[in-house]
mmCIF file of C-alpha atoms in Angstrom:
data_model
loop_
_atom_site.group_PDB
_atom_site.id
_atom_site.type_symbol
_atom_site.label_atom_id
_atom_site.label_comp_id
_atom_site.label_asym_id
_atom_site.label_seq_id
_atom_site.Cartn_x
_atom_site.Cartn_y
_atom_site.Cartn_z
ATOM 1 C CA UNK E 1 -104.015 19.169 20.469
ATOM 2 C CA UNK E 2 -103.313 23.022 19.775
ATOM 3 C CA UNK E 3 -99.594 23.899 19.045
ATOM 4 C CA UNK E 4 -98.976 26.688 21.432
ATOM 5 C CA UNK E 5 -96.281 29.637 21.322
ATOM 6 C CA UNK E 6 -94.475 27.565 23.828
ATOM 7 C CA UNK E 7 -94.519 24.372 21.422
ATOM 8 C CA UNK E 8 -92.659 26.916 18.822
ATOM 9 C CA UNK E 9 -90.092 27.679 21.691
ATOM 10 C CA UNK E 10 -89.343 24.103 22.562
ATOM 11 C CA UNK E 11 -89.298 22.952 19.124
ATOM 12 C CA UNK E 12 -87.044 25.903 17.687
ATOM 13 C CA UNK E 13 -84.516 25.605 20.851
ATOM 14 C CA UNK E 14 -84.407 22.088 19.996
ATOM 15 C CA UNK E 15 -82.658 22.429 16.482
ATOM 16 C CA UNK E 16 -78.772 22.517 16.450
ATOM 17 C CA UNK E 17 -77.111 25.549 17.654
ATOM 18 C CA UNK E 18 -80.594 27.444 18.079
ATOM 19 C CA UNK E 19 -81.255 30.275 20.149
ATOM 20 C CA UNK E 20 -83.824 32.810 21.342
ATOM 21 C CA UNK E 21 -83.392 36.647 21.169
ATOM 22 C CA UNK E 22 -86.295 39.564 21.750
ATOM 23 C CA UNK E 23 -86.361 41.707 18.384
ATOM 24 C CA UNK E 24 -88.949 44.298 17.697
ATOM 25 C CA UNK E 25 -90.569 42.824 21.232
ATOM 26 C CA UNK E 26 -91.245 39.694 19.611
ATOM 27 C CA UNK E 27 -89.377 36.151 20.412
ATOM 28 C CA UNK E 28 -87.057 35.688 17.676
ATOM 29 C CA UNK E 29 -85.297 31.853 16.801
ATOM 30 C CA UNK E 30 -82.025 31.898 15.217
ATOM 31 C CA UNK E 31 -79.289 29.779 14.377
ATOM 32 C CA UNK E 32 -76.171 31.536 13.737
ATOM 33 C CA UNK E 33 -77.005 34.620 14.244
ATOM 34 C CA UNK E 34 -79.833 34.510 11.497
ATOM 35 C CA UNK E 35 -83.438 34.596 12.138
ATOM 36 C CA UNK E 36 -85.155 31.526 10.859
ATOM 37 C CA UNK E 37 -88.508 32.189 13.185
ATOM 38 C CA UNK E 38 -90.462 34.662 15.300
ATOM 39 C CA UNK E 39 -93.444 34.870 17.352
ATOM 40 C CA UNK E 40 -95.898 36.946 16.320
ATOM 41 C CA UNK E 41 -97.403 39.734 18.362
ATOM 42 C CA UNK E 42 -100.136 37.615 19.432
ATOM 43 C CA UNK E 43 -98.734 34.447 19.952
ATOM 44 C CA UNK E 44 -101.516 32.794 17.397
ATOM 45 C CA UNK E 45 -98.497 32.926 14.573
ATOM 46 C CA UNK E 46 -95.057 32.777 13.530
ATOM 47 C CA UNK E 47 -93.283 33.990 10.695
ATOM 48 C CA UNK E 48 -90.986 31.461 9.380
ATOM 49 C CA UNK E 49 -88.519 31.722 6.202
ATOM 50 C CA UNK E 50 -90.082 30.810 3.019
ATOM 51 C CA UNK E 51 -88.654 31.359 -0.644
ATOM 52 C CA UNK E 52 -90.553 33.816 -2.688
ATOM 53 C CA UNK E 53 -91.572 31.616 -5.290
ATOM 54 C CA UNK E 54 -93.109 28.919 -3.074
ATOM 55 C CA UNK E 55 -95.232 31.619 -0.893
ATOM 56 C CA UNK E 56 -98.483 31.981 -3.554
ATOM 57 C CA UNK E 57 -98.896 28.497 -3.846
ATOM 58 C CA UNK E 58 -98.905 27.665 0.084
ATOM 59 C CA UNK E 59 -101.523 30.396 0.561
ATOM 60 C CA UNK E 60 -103.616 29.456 -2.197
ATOM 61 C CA UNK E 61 -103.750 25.742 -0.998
ATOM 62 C CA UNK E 62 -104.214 26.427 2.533
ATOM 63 C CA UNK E 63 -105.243 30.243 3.124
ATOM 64 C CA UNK E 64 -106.267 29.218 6.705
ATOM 65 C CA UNK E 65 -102.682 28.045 7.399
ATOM 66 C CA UNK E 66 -100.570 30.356 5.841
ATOM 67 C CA UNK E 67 -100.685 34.329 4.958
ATOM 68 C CA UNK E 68 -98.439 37.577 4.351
ATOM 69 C CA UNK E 69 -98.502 40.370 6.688
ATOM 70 C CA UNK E 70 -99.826 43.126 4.092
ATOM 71 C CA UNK E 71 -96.930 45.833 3.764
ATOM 72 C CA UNK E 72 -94.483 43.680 5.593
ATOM 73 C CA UNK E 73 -93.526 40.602 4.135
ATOM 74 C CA UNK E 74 -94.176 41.908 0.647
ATOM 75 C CA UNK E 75 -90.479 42.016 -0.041
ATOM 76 C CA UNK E 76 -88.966 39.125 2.282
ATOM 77 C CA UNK E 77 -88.667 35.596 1.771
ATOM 78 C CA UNK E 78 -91.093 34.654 4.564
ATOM 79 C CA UNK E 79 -94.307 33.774 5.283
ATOM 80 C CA UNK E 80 -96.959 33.688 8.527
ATOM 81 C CA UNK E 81 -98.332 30.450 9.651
ATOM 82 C CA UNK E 82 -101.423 30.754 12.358
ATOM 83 C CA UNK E 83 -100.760 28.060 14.687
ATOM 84 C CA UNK E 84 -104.137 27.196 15.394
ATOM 85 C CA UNK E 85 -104.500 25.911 11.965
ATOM 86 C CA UNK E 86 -101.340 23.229 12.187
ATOM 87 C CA UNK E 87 -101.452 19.821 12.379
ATOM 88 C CA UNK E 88 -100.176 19.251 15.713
ATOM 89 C CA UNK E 89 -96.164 19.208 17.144
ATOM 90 C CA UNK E 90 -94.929 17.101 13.705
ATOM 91 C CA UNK E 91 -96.221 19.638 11.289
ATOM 92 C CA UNK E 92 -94.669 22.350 12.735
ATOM 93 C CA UNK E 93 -91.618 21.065 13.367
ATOM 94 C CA UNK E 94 -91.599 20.086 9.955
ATOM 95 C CA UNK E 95 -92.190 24.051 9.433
ATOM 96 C CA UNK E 96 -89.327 24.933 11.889
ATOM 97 C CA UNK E 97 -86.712 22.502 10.646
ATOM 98 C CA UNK E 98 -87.782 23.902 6.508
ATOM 99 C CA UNK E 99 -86.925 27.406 7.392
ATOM 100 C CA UNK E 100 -84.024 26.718 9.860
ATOM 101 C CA UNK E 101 -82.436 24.671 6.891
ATOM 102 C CA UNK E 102 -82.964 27.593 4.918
ATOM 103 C CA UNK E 103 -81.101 29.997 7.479
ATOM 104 C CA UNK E 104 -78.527 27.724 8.444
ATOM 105 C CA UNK E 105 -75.111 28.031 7.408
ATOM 106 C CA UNK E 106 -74.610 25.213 4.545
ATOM 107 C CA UNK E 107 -71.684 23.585 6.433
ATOM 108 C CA UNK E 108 -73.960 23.176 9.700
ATOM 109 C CA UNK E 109 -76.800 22.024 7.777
ATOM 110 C CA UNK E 110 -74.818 19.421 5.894
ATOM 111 C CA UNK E 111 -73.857 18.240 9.467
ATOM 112 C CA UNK E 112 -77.201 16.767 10.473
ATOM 113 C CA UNK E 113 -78.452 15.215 7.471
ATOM 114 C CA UNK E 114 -81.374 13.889 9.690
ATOM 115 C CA UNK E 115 -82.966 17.056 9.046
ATOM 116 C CA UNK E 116 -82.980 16.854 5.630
ATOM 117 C CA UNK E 117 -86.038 15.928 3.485
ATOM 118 C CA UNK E 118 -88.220 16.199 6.623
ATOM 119 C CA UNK E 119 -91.156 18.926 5.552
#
């Protein structure tokens, strides 16, 4: 079954202390205060947080999955997944939880060790 921009919304609302906020007109996820996901334009994709390093490799393996927004991601640890091309509701929150770990303050993260190791 398709993952939908509303699967993103339930999923990203479900993590701890997550919430919702419109930036640049676009559905933004954050968790304490720091965006860790956002809808894009067309509702087909959502950027998610992604270290530098890891972003070539992800594209190269699965162009059809993941991709940079040419002039806009260049210099930001994230990365554009097209929804269409997931898995279903586990990969992405597999996705979700990754970059939400990566936004979360350490402290809250270390308090649900049930998302760890899940992507």
């Amino acid at each position: 079954m398709a993952v939908t921009a509303e699967d993103v919304r339930t999923t990203a609302l479900s993590l701890p202390d997550s919430s919702e906020k419109l930036a640049w007109g676009m559905p933004t996820f954050r968790v304490a205060g720091k965006i860790f996901a956002a809808l894009g334009e067309d509702d087909a994709s959502i950027g998610v947080k992604c270290p530098k390093e890891d972003r070539a490799e992800l594209i190269a393996a699965e162009p059809e999955k993941f991709f940079l927004r040419a002039g806009h991601d260049d210099n930001y640890a994230w990365l554009r997944v097209r929804l269409a091309a997931l898995d279903g509701a586990a990969e992405l929150r597999a996705i979700l939880i990754d970059s939400w770990r990566q936004a979360a303050p350490k402290r809250l993260a270390a308090a649900h060790p049930e998302l760890a190791g899940t992507s």
